[in-house]
Amino acid sequence: MIEFRDVDKWFGSLHVLKRINLKVSGGEVVVVCGPSGSGKSTLIRCVNRLESIQSGEIIVDGQSLLDPKFDPSKLRTDVGMVFQSFNLYPHMTVLQNITLAPTKVKGLAAGEAEKVAKELLDRVGIPDKAGVYPANLSGGQQQRVAIARALAMKPKIMLFDEPTSALDPEMINEVLEVMTDLAHDGMTMVVVTHEMGFARRVAHRVVFMDEGQIIEEGKPETFFGAPQSPRAQQFLGKILSH
Amino acid sequence: MDFAVVINNVGFLIFQGFLGLGNFTGGTLRLAVPAIIFGFILGIFIGMGRLARSRWIYLPATLYVEFFRGVPLVMVIFWFWFIIPVVVGKSLPEYSVALAAFVIFEAAYFGEIVRAGIQSVPRGQAEAATATGLTRAQTMRHVILPQALRNMIPSLVTQCIVLLKDTSLASIIGYVDLTKAAQIVNNREIRPFELYLFIAVIYWLCSYGMSRYARHIERRLAVNPA
Ligand SMILES: Nc1ncnc2c1ncn2[C@@H]1O[C@H](COP(=O)(O)OP(=O)(O)OP(=O)(O)O)[C@@H](O)[C@H]1O
Ligand SMILES: [Mg+2]
């Protein structure tokens, strides 16, 4: 579903992704973790071309991002993304947030898009918030709307960039539950998170990054139980001691 | 003090000077209102141009802003008055010259307000829109501009007030705006204090009205705040 082949990326002179090779198959849930600044966000932002790469190749759902015929807009309808800071549109209601892309990008009729949006709000557990503005929602509710907004395009892949890091502890679970459901429905997911409980329960594979490189990857039980590299051991020691 | 002079000439001052409905080419509002509308529309494109990726767009846009911000408005009006006839081959009416000069000059200022407004919208907004497949134009139109516009309101109002008052500069090419109308009456009646106090009150009411209205809009938009 997603394949990185020898991908390198620089921000100016800063080498942020170094020879990344990674394969994510359909239906797989991959958790990416690692210290701050290690390139996790950059890695997943390359998948939907929010960032461009300088060398190597990324293939998403059979389309190579290097292909001259490649259409980023088409790709992005197949890849949903959820951000740490929600990024809901503050001037639109919850319903408008969700229906904007389906109507403008896919040309769905307003009524049809609203029907889909309401089903999705139901699915993320806030069916009664359609007419509300984001500012009047809790953080957890906002993030669930953001998930619904991404799902409204019926993506084949969902990318999550620290979806619970900006949330108060009591709201983290409501978002993780939605993500867990999504995983159980067979969605292909790449999740940057430090929620180790979620990773253990839901992920098929954990990828550990440091300084732009993939240092280690493996099944959650192996990675958390017996991390191989000293850097992963050190990292896990730090986050588990909290 | 004798305000009879104002009462006797109120028709000329208001209809001719302020509204531009008299026999002479003129009118403060008749110049200010379209200048604001068209200047702002042109300003939107210039402001967006300043943020364009392509240097073929942002360089001209930047040059435009830097140039017109660096010269006095009076001079632009003079240029248009003397240069357009040379270029076009015939002289244009005062109104067209004044309006063109104002729109082109003010667009530089509106452009900067638009640019600042667009930049005030957090980057995550555009990223979220892009990530759902919206094109750059759709992102601008549906996500960025509506939020930017709201943030621009205070600076826009200030600029509109400045523009309204600056319309009196058009009198240098014979345009009879409110200030010029007062001057004409004064030349005959020699009652400067009463006349200029009267037009000051009119300018002030317009400016105050605009800022009150802007505050009202801001408050209404704040019902569904960011
Ligand atoms: N737009 C950018 N321009 C320049 N440098 C950037 C940019 N975005 C990220 N970087 C740098 O690239 C490196 C990797 O950043 P990235 O955001 O991918 O890390 P991360 O692993 O997601 O970290 P965090 O856990 O803090 O989110 C960092 O050193 C960061 O400062
Ligand atoms: Mg990050």
Short mmCIF file of C-alpha atoms and ligand atoms in Angstrom, two decimals:
data_model
loop_
_atom_site.label_atom_id
_atom_site.label_comp_id
_atom_site.label_asym_id
_atom_site.label_seq_id
_atom_site.Cartn_x
_atom_site.Cartn_y
_atom_site.Cartn_z
CA MET A 1 0.00 0.00 0.00
CA ILE A 2 2.83 2.40 0.93
CA GLU A 3 6.43 1.83 0.00
CA PHE A 4 9.46 4.00 0.72
CA ARG A 5 12.51 3.15 -1.37
CA ASP A 6 15.80 4.73 -0.32
CA VAL A 7 14.12 8.00 0.51
CA ASP A 8 16.24 10.99 1.44
CA LYS A 9 14.97 14.37 2.46
CA TRP A 10 16.73 17.56 3.39
CA PHE A 11 15.42 20.82 4.83
CA GLY A 12 18.12 23.06 3.41
CA SER A 13 21.29 21.53 4.78
CA LEU A 14 19.46 19.53 7.45
CA HIS A 15 19.26 15.86 6.49
CA VAL A 16 15.94 14.84 8.05
CA LEU A 17 15.24 11.49 6.37
CA LYS A 18 18.17 9.23 5.65
CA ARG A 19 17.77 6.30 3.26
CA ILE A 20 14.33 5.33 4.48
CA ASN A 21 13.03 1.94 3.37
CA LEU A 22 9.63 1.02 4.66
CA LYS A 23 6.70 -1.02 3.42
CA VAL A 24 3.17 -0.84 4.79
CA SER A 25 0.71 -3.39 3.43
CA GLY A 26 -3.02 -2.97 3.03
CA GLY A 27 -4.87 -3.25 6.35
CA GLU A 28 -1.70 -2.92 8.36
CA VAL A 29 -1.40 -0.60 11.36
CA VAL A 30 2.09 0.77 11.83
CA VAL A 31 3.06 2.90 14.82
CA VAL A 32 6.02 5.23 14.38
CA CYS A 33 7.81 6.44 17.48
CA GLY A 34 11.08 8.10 18.35
CA PRO A 35 12.53 11.16 20.03
CA SER A 36 11.47 14.70 19.14
CA GLY A 37 13.01 15.92 15.90
CA SER A 38 13.76 12.42 14.66
CA GLY A 39 11.71 12.95 11.48
CA LYS A 40 8.48 11.10 12.29
CA SER A 41 6.18 13.89 11.12
CA THR A 42 8.27 14.48 8.04
CA LEU A 43 8.10 10.78 7.20
CA ILE A 44 4.33 10.59 7.15
CA ARG A 45 3.95 14.01 5.52
CA CYS A 46 5.92 12.66 2.57
CA VAL A 47 3.24 10.03 2.00
CA ASN A 48 0.61 12.59 0.97
CA ARG A 49 3.16 14.98 -0.49
CA LEU A 50 2.83 17.71 2.11
CA GLU A 51 6.61 17.43 1.91
CA SER A 52 8.62 16.62 -1.19
CA ILE A 53 11.61 14.32 -1.20
CA GLN A 54 15.00 14.87 -2.79
CA SER A 55 15.89 11.32 -3.68
CA GLY A 56 14.42 7.84 -3.64
CA GLU A 57 10.89 6.88 -4.45
CA ILE A 58 7.58 6.60 -2.63
CA ILE A 59 4.81 4.44 -4.03
CA VAL A 60 1.34 4.86 -2.60
CA ASP A 61 -1.46 2.56 -3.69
CA GLY A 62 0.39 1.70 -6.88
CA GLN A 63 1.08 5.32 -7.84
CA SER A 64 4.67 6.44 -7.78
CA LEU A 65 5.08 9.95 -6.49
CA LEU A 66 7.82 10.35 -9.11
CA ASP A 67 5.57 9.45 -12.03
CA PRO A 68 5.17 12.45 -14.34
CA LYS A 69 1.44 11.72 -14.60
CA PHE A 70 1.16 11.65 -10.81
CA ASP A 71 -1.67 13.81 -9.49
CA PRO A 72 -1.19 14.92 -5.85
CA SER A 73 -4.81 15.92 -5.50
CA LYS A 74 -6.01 12.45 -6.52
CA LEU A 75 -3.49 10.87 -4.15
CA ARG A 76 -4.71 13.01 -1.28
CA THR A 77 -8.28 11.84 -1.69
CA ASP A 78 -6.97 8.32 -1.04
CA VAL A 79 -4.89 9.33 1.99
CA GLY A 80 -6.52 10.94 5.02
CA MET A 81 -4.50 12.83 7.58
CA VAL A 82 -5.10 13.78 11.19
CA PHE A 83 -2.92 16.40 12.87
CA GLN A 84 -1.78 16.96 16.40
CA SER A 85 -3.46 20.38 16.49
CA PHE A 86 -6.74 19.19 14.86
CA ASN A 87 -6.68 22.05 12.30
CA LEU A 88 -10.45 22.24 12.05
CA TYR A 89 -11.71 25.23 10.08
CA PRO A 90 -12.89 27.63 12.81
CA HIS A 91 -15.25 29.59 10.55
CA MET A 92 -17.26 26.51 9.58
CA THR A 93 -19.59 24.28 11.54
CA VAL A 94 -18.67 20.70 12.22
CA LEU A 95 -20.87 19.60 9.33
CA GLN A 96 -19.31 22.12 6.93
CA ASN A 97 -15.83 21.05 8.02
CA ILE A 98 -16.66 17.51 6.98
CA THR A 99 -18.55 18.22 3.76
CA LEU A 100 -16.13 20.79 2.28
CA ALA A 101 -13.75 18.37 0.57
CA PRO A 102 -16.34 15.81 -0.59
CA THR A 103 -18.38 18.54 -2.29
CA LYS A 104 -15.46 20.56 -3.71
CA VAL A 105 -13.04 17.79 -4.61
CA LYS A 106 -15.30 14.86 -5.39
CA GLY A 107 -18.24 16.94 -6.56
CA LEU A 108 -20.67 15.19 -4.24
CA ALA A 109 -24.10 16.81 -3.95
CA ALA A 110 -24.59 18.75 -0.70
CA GLY A 111 -27.35 16.45 0.53
CA GLU A 112 -25.32 13.34 -0.14
CA ALA A 113 -22.23 14.80 1.55
CA GLU A 114 -24.28 15.74 4.61
CA LYS A 115 -25.67 12.26 4.86
CA VAL A 116 -22.16 10.82 4.79
CA ALA A 117 -21.00 13.41 7.32
CA LYS A 118 -23.79 12.55 9.75
CA GLU A 119 -23.01 8.85 9.48
CA LEU A 120 -19.39 9.61 10.25
CA LEU A 121 -20.27 11.81 13.22
CA ASP A 122 -22.29 8.90 14.49
CA ARG A 123 -19.33 6.62 14.00
CA VAL A 124 -16.98 8.89 15.98
CA GLY A 125 -19.57 9.22 18.72
CA ILE A 126 -20.74 12.84 18.42
CA PRO A 127 -23.93 12.70 16.33
CA ASP A 128 -25.40 15.76 18.08
CA LYS A 129 -22.59 18.22 17.22
CA ALA A 130 -23.21 18.74 13.50
CA GLY A 131 -24.28 22.38 13.77
CA VAL A 132 -21.69 23.44 16.33
CA TYR A 133 -18.55 25.48 15.68
CA PRO A 134 -15.21 23.84 16.57
CA ALA A 135 -14.49 26.43 19.28
CA ASN A 136 -17.43 25.05 21.25
CA LEU A 137 -16.09 21.51 21.31
CA SER A 138 -13.64 19.87 23.70
CA GLY A 139 -10.25 18.85 22.35
CA GLY A 140 -11.26 15.21 22.15
CA GLN A 141 -14.41 16.07 20.24
CA GLN A 142 -12.46 18.32 17.87
CA GLN A 143 -10.02 15.54 17.10
CA ARG A 144 -12.87 13.13 16.44
CA VAL A 145 -14.38 15.64 14.02
CA ALA A 146 -10.97 15.88 12.34
CA ILE A 147 -10.98 12.09 11.94
CA ALA A 148 -14.49 12.22 10.48
CA ARG A 149 -13.38 14.97 8.10
CA ALA A 150 -10.55 12.78 6.83
CA LEU A 151 -12.79 9.72 6.55
CA ALA A 152 -15.36 11.64 4.53
CA MET A 153 -13.12 11.30 1.48
CA LYS A 154 -13.27 7.52 1.89
CA PRO A 155 -9.49 7.17 2.04
CA LYS A 156 -7.68 3.87 1.72
CA ILE A 157 -4.92 5.02 4.07
CA MET A 158 -5.05 7.13 7.22
CA LEU A 159 -2.07 9.02 8.60
CA PHE A 160 -2.07 10.23 12.19
CA ASP A 161 0.54 12.67 13.49
CA GLU A 162 0.49 12.53 17.28
CA PRO A 163 -3.32 12.72 17.36
CA THR A 164 -3.55 12.69 21.14
CA SER A 165 -0.52 14.78 22.15
CA ALA A 166 -2.48 18.00 22.45
CA LEU A 167 -5.28 16.44 24.49
CA ASP A 168 -6.00 16.46 28.19
CA PRO A 169 -5.45 12.96 29.61
CA GLU A 170 -9.15 12.27 30.15
CA MET A 171 -9.85 12.83 26.44
CA ILE A 172 -7.10 10.66 25.03
CA ASN A 173 -9.07 7.46 25.25
CA GLU A 174 -12.12 8.64 23.35
CA VAL A 175 -9.85 9.41 20.39
CA LEU A 176 -7.87 6.18 20.69
CA GLU A 177 -11.11 4.21 20.74
CA VAL A 178 -12.17 5.71 17.43
CA MET A 179 -8.76 4.87 15.98
CA THR A 180 -8.95 1.34 17.35
CA ASP A 181 -12.34 0.82 15.70
CA LEU A 182 -10.92 2.09 12.46
CA ALA A 183 -8.02 -0.35 12.70
CA HIS A 184 -10.39 -3.23 13.38
CA ASP A 185 -12.37 -2.25 10.28
CA GLY A 186 -9.24 -2.95 8.28
CA MET A 187 -8.01 0.58 7.56
CA THR A 188 -4.37 0.92 6.59
CA MET A 189 -2.91 3.24 9.21
CA VAL A 190 0.38 4.91 9.96
CA VAL A 191 0.29 6.45 13.41
CA VAL A 192 2.94 8.62 14.98
CA THR A 193 2.27 8.31 18.67
CA HIS A 194 3.81 7.79 22.05
CA GLU A 195 0.72 6.01 23.35
CA MET A 196 2.37 2.71 24.04
CA GLY A 197 -0.83 1.06 25.24
CA PHE A 198 -2.43 1.76 21.88
CA ALA A 199 0.66 0.52 20.06
CA ARG A 200 0.67 -2.75 22.00
CA ARG A 201 -3.03 -3.40 21.54
CA VAL A 202 -3.60 -2.22 17.99
CA ALA A 203 -0.37 -1.97 16.00
CA HIS A 204 0.86 -4.80 13.83
CA ARG A 205 4.31 -3.26 13.73
CA VAL A 206 6.28 -0.57 15.52
CA VAL A 207 8.88 1.52 13.71
CA PHE A 208 11.45 3.33 15.82
CA MET A 209 13.15 6.37 14.32
CA ASP A 210 16.09 8.44 15.48
CA GLU A 211 17.94 11.22 13.69
CA GLY A 212 16.17 10.60 10.41
CA GLN A 213 16.80 6.88 10.29
CA ILE A 214 14.70 3.84 10.96
CA ILE A 215 16.70 2.22 13.73
CA GLU A 216 14.48 -0.69 14.51
CA GLU A 217 11.16 -2.21 13.57
CA GLY A 218 9.23 -5.16 14.79
CA LYS A 219 6.09 -6.54 16.35
CA PRO A 220 4.92 -4.50 19.34
CA GLU A 221 5.54 -7.27 21.85
CA THR A 222 9.10 -7.75 20.58
CA PHE A 223 9.85 -4.06 20.38
CA PHE A 224 8.50 -3.19 23.80
CA GLY A 225 9.56 -6.42 25.45
CA ALA A 226 13.08 -6.65 24.14
CA PRO A 227 14.24 -3.64 22.14
CA GLN A 228 17.46 -4.44 20.29
CA SER A 229 19.22 -1.12 19.80
CA PRO A 230 20.60 0.92 22.70
CA ARG A 231 18.82 4.01 21.39
CA ALA A 232 15.44 2.30 21.45
CA GLN A 233 16.16 0.97 24.93
CA GLN A 234 17.06 4.45 26.11
CA PHE A 235 13.98 5.96 24.46
CA LEU A 236 11.60 3.41 25.94
CA GLY A 237 13.22 3.84 29.33
CA LYS A 238 12.44 7.52 29.17
CA ILE A 239 8.82 7.36 28.07
CA LEU A 240 7.93 4.45 30.33
CA SER A 241 9.39 6.15 33.39
CA HIS A 242 6.75 8.92 33.16
CA MET B 1 -20.00 82.94 14.46
CA ASP B 2 -22.77 82.64 11.95
CA PHE B 3 -23.81 79.24 10.71
CA ALA B 4 -26.28 80.73 8.26
CA VAL B 5 -23.53 80.37 5.68
CA VAL B 6 -23.63 76.63 6.15
CA ILE B 7 -27.41 76.47 5.99
CA ASN B 8 -27.54 78.64 2.88
CA ASN B 9 -24.99 76.45 1.08
CA VAL B 10 -25.88 73.09 2.50
CA GLY B 11 -27.19 71.84 -0.85
CA PHE B 12 -23.96 72.65 -2.60
CA LEU B 13 -21.80 71.25 0.18
CA ILE B 14 -23.72 67.99 0.58
CA PHE B 15 -25.07 67.24 -2.88
CA GLN B 16 -22.16 68.57 -4.86
CA GLY B 17 -19.24 68.20 -2.48
CA PHE B 18 -20.11 65.15 -0.47
CA LEU B 19 -22.28 63.08 -2.79
CA GLY B 20 -21.18 64.36 -6.20
CA LEU B 21 -24.70 65.00 -7.53
CA GLY B 22 -24.11 68.62 -8.54
CA ASN B 23 -23.15 70.29 -11.81
CA PHE B 24 -19.41 69.85 -11.37
CA THR B 25 -17.48 66.61 -11.49
CA GLY B 26 -16.95 65.77 -7.88
CA GLY B 27 -18.18 64.12 -4.73
CA THR B 28 -16.29 62.63 -1.82
CA LEU B 29 -18.42 59.50 -1.56
CA ARG B 30 -18.70 59.12 -5.30
CA LEU B 31 -14.92 58.74 -5.42
CA ALA B 32 -14.28 56.98 -2.10
CA VAL B 33 -16.81 54.16 -2.40
CA PRO B 34 -15.73 52.71 -5.76
CA ALA B 35 -12.09 53.41 -4.90
CA ILE B 36 -12.46 51.28 -1.78
CA ILE B 37 -14.28 48.48 -3.61
CA PHE B 38 -12.00 48.24 -6.64
CA GLY B 39 -8.85 49.05 -4.68
CA PHE B 40 -9.61 46.21 -2.30
CA ILE B 41 -10.39 43.75 -5.10
CA LEU B 42 -7.12 44.61 -6.83
CA GLY B 43 -5.45 44.47 -3.42
CA ILE B 44 -6.60 40.88 -2.89
CA PHE B 45 -4.76 39.83 -6.04
CA ILE B 46 -1.68 41.84 -5.14
CA GLY B 47 -1.64 40.46 -1.61
CA MET B 48 -1.95 36.90 -2.91
CA GLY B 49 0.69 37.68 -5.53
CA ARG B 50 3.09 38.73 -2.79
CA LEU B 51 2.76 35.23 -1.34
CA ALA B 52 2.96 33.34 -4.64
CA ARG B 53 5.66 30.73 -5.10
CA SER B 54 6.55 31.81 -8.60
CA ARG B 55 8.93 34.74 -8.75
CA TRP B 56 7.20 35.88 -11.94
CA ILE B 57 4.23 36.70 -9.76
CA TYR B 58 5.70 37.80 -6.47
CA LEU B 59 8.42 40.01 -7.89
CA PRO B 60 6.02 42.23 -9.87
CA ALA B 61 3.57 42.26 -6.94
CA THR B 62 6.31 43.27 -4.53
CA LEU B 63 7.63 45.89 -6.89
CA TYR B 64 4.12 47.30 -7.25
CA VAL B 65 3.65 47.60 -3.50
CA GLU B 66 7.07 49.05 -2.83
CA PHE B 67 6.69 51.53 -5.65
CA PHE B 68 3.28 52.94 -4.84
CA ARG B 69 3.93 52.99 -1.11
CA GLY B 70 7.03 55.01 -1.77
CA VAL B 71 5.44 57.88 -3.69
CA PRO B 72 2.88 60.47 -2.55
CA LEU B 73 -0.68 60.06 -3.72
CA VAL B 74 -0.80 63.64 -5.00
CA MET B 75 2.00 62.80 -7.36
CA VAL B 76 0.21 59.72 -8.69
CA ILE B 77 -2.87 61.83 -9.36
CA PHE B 78 -0.72 64.38 -11.20
CA TRP B 79 0.95 61.72 -13.29
CA PHE B 80 -2.31 60.20 -14.33
CA TRP B 81 -3.65 63.64 -15.16
CA PHE B 82 -0.70 64.60 -17.34
CA ILE B 83 0.51 61.25 -18.64
CA ILE B 84 -2.71 59.48 -19.63
CA PRO B 85 -3.51 62.09 -22.33
CA VAL B 86 -0.03 61.61 -23.76
CA VAL B 87 -0.34 57.83 -23.83
CA VAL B 88 -4.00 57.52 -24.85
CA GLY B 89 -3.99 60.52 -27.16
CA LYS B 90 -6.92 62.28 -25.57
CA SER B 91 -7.60 63.60 -22.11
CA LEU B 92 -9.89 61.68 -19.80
CA PRO B 93 -12.48 63.23 -17.51
CA GLU B 94 -11.37 64.19 -13.99
CA TYR B 95 -13.49 61.48 -12.47
CA SER B 96 -11.85 58.63 -14.38
CA VAL B 97 -8.38 59.95 -13.69
CA ALA B 98 -9.05 60.39 -9.99
CA LEU B 99 -10.66 56.99 -9.63
CA ALA B 100 -7.88 55.22 -11.54
CA ALA B 101 -5.22 56.94 -9.45
CA PHE B 102 -6.94 56.06 -6.18
CA VAL B 103 -7.63 52.44 -7.10
CA ILE B 104 -4.09 51.83 -8.26
CA PHE B 105 -2.48 53.67 -5.35
CA GLU B 106 -4.69 52.25 -2.61
CA ALA B 107 -4.39 48.70 -3.97
CA ALA B 108 -0.78 48.72 -2.76
CA TYR B 109 -1.93 49.38 0.80
CA PHE B 110 -4.86 47.00 0.60
CA GLY B 111 -2.47 44.42 -0.82
CA GLU B 112 -0.28 44.64 2.26
CA ILE B 113 -3.31 44.29 4.52
CA VAL B 114 -4.44 41.23 2.59
CA ARG B 115 -0.95 39.71 2.73
CA ALA B 116 -0.74 40.20 6.49
CA GLY B 117 -4.26 38.79 6.86
CA ILE B 118 -3.43 35.67 4.87
CA GLN B 119 -0.25 35.17 6.87
CA SER B 120 -2.18 35.48 10.11
CA VAL B 121 -4.02 32.23 9.34
CA PRO B 122 -2.13 29.30 10.91
CA ARG B 123 -0.25 27.08 8.47
CA GLY B 124 -2.12 24.02 9.70
CA GLN B 125 -5.28 25.33 8.07
CA ALA B 126 -3.85 25.17 4.58
CA GLU B 127 -2.23 21.83 5.34
CA ALA B 128 -5.49 20.31 6.50
CA ALA B 129 -7.27 21.56 3.37
CA THR B 130 -4.49 20.37 1.09
CA ALA B 131 -4.44 16.99 2.78
CA THR B 132 -8.11 16.45 1.90
CA GLY B 133 -7.36 17.09 -1.76
CA LEU B 134 -8.42 20.71 -2.14
CA THR B 135 -6.41 22.60 -4.75
CA ARG B 136 -4.46 25.70 -3.81
CA ALA B 137 -7.18 27.93 -5.22
CA GLN B 138 -9.94 26.09 -3.37
CA THR B 139 -7.94 26.22 -0.15
CA MET B 140 -7.49 29.94 -0.56
CA ARG B 141 -11.11 30.57 -1.41
CA HIS B 142 -12.85 28.39 1.18
CA VAL B 143 -10.39 28.11 4.06
CA ILE B 144 -7.79 30.88 4.10
CA LEU B 145 -9.53 34.00 2.78
CA PRO B 146 -12.62 33.82 5.01
CA GLN B 147 -10.41 33.63 8.10
CA ALA B 148 -7.93 36.17 6.77
CA LEU B 149 -10.74 38.62 6.01
CA ARG B 150 -11.94 38.50 9.58
CA ASN B 151 -8.45 39.23 10.87
CA MET B 152 -8.09 42.09 8.40
CA ILE B 153 -11.15 44.06 9.49
CA PRO B 154 -9.42 46.54 11.83
CA SER B 155 -6.67 47.45 9.36
CA LEU B 156 -9.15 47.57 6.49
CA VAL B 157 -11.29 50.09 8.34
CA THR B 158 -8.31 52.28 9.10
CA GLN B 159 -7.33 52.22 5.44
CA CYS B 160 -10.88 53.05 4.32
CA ILE B 161 -10.95 56.03 6.67
CA VAL B 162 -7.60 57.26 5.38
CA LEU B 163 -8.81 56.84 1.82
CA LEU B 164 -12.03 58.73 2.47
CA LYS B 165 -10.14 61.69 3.86
CA ASP B 166 -7.52 61.55 1.12
CA THR B 167 -10.14 62.01 -1.59
CA SER B 168 -9.74 65.75 -0.98
CA LEU B 169 -6.42 65.47 -2.82
CA ALA B 170 -8.38 64.97 -6.05
CA SER B 171 -9.24 68.67 -5.94
CA ILE B 172 -5.81 69.43 -7.42
CA ILE B 173 -7.13 68.34 -10.83
CA GLY B 174 -10.35 70.26 -10.39
CA TYR B 175 -12.43 67.55 -8.77
CA VAL B 176 -15.04 69.17 -6.54
CA ASP B 177 -15.14 67.07 -3.41
CA LEU B 178 -16.37 68.16 0.01
CA THR B 179 -13.23 70.12 0.91
CA LYS B 180 -13.11 71.81 -2.48
CA ALA B 181 -16.81 72.68 -2.22
CA ALA B 182 -16.22 74.32 1.14
CA GLN B 183 -13.31 76.23 -0.34
CA ILE B 184 -15.46 77.48 -3.22
CA VAL B 185 -18.14 78.69 -0.83
CA ASN B 186 -15.54 80.25 1.41
CA ASN B 187 -13.98 82.20 -1.45
CA ARG B 188 -17.28 83.91 -1.87
CA GLU B 189 -18.48 84.19 1.72
CA ILE B 190 -15.24 84.31 3.74
CA ARG B 191 -16.57 82.23 6.61
CA PRO B 192 -13.72 79.71 7.00
CA PHE B 193 -14.35 78.80 10.60
CA GLU B 194 -18.00 77.77 10.17
CA LEU B 195 -17.48 76.07 6.81
CA TYR B 196 -14.45 74.04 7.74
CA LEU B 197 -15.94 73.09 11.08
CA PHE B 198 -19.02 71.83 9.25
CA ILE B 199 -17.10 69.63 6.84
CA ALA B 200 -14.90 68.39 9.68
CA VAL B 201 -18.05 67.15 11.38
CA ILE B 202 -19.11 65.34 8.20
CA TYR B 203 -15.72 63.65 7.77
CA TRP B 204 -15.73 62.70 11.40
CA LEU B 205 -19.23 61.22 11.27
CA CYS B 206 -18.26 59.07 8.29
CA SER B 207 -15.11 57.82 9.95
CA TYR B 208 -16.81 57.18 13.23
CA GLY B 209 -19.69 55.44 11.48
CA MET B 210 -17.26 53.16 9.66
CA SER B 211 -15.41 52.15 12.78
CA ARG B 212 -18.66 51.54 14.65
CA TYR B 213 -19.95 49.39 11.82
CA ALA B 214 -16.66 47.46 11.71
CA ARG B 215 -16.85 46.77 15.43
CA HIS B 216 -20.38 45.51 14.92
CA ILE B 217 -19.24 43.10 12.20
CA GLU B 218 -16.31 41.94 14.29
CA ARG B 219 -18.60 41.22 17.19
CA ARG B 220 -21.02 39.35 14.99
CA LEU B 221 -18.24 37.20 13.56
CA ALA B 222 -16.96 36.59 17.07
CA VAL B 223 -20.13 34.64 17.85
CA ASN B 224 -18.43 31.72 16.12
CA PRO B 225 -14.87 32.56 16.99
CA ALA B 226 -11.59 30.92 16.12
N1 LIG C 1 9.52 23.04 7.41
C1 LIG C 1 10.71 22.77 8.00
N2 LIG C 1 11.79 23.51 7.68
C2 LIG C 1 13.01 23.27 8.25
N3 LIG C 1 13.21 22.29 9.14
C3 LIG C 1 12.17 21.51 9.50
C4 LIG C 1 10.88 21.73 8.95
N4 LIG C 1 10.03 20.82 9.49
C5 LIG C 1 10.79 20.08 10.32
N5 LIG C 1 12.07 20.48 10.34
C6 LIG C 1 13.18 19.88 11.10
O1 LIG C 1 13.29 18.54 10.68
C7 LIG C 1 13.56 17.68 11.77
C8 LIG C 1 12.53 16.59 11.83
O2 LIG C 1 11.29 17.17 12.14
P1 LIG C 1 9.98 16.36 12.39
O3 LIG C 1 8.91 17.34 12.66
O4 LIG C 1 9.77 15.39 11.30
O5 LIG C 1 10.34 15.56 13.72
P2 LIG C 1 9.38 14.73 14.65
O6 LIG C 1 10.04 13.42 14.83
O7 LIG C 1 8.00 14.74 14.13
O8 LIG C 1 9.47 15.51 16.02
P3 LIG C 1 8.33 15.82 17.12
O9 LIG C 1 8.23 14.61 17.97
O10 LIG C 1 8.88 17.00 17.86
O11 LIG C 1 7.07 16.14 16.38
C9 LIG C 1 13.62 18.57 12.99
O12 LIG C 1 14.96 18.87 13.27
C10 LIG C 1 12.87 19.81 12.58
O13 LIG C 1 13.39 20.94 13.26
MG MG C 2 6.20 15.60 14.81
#
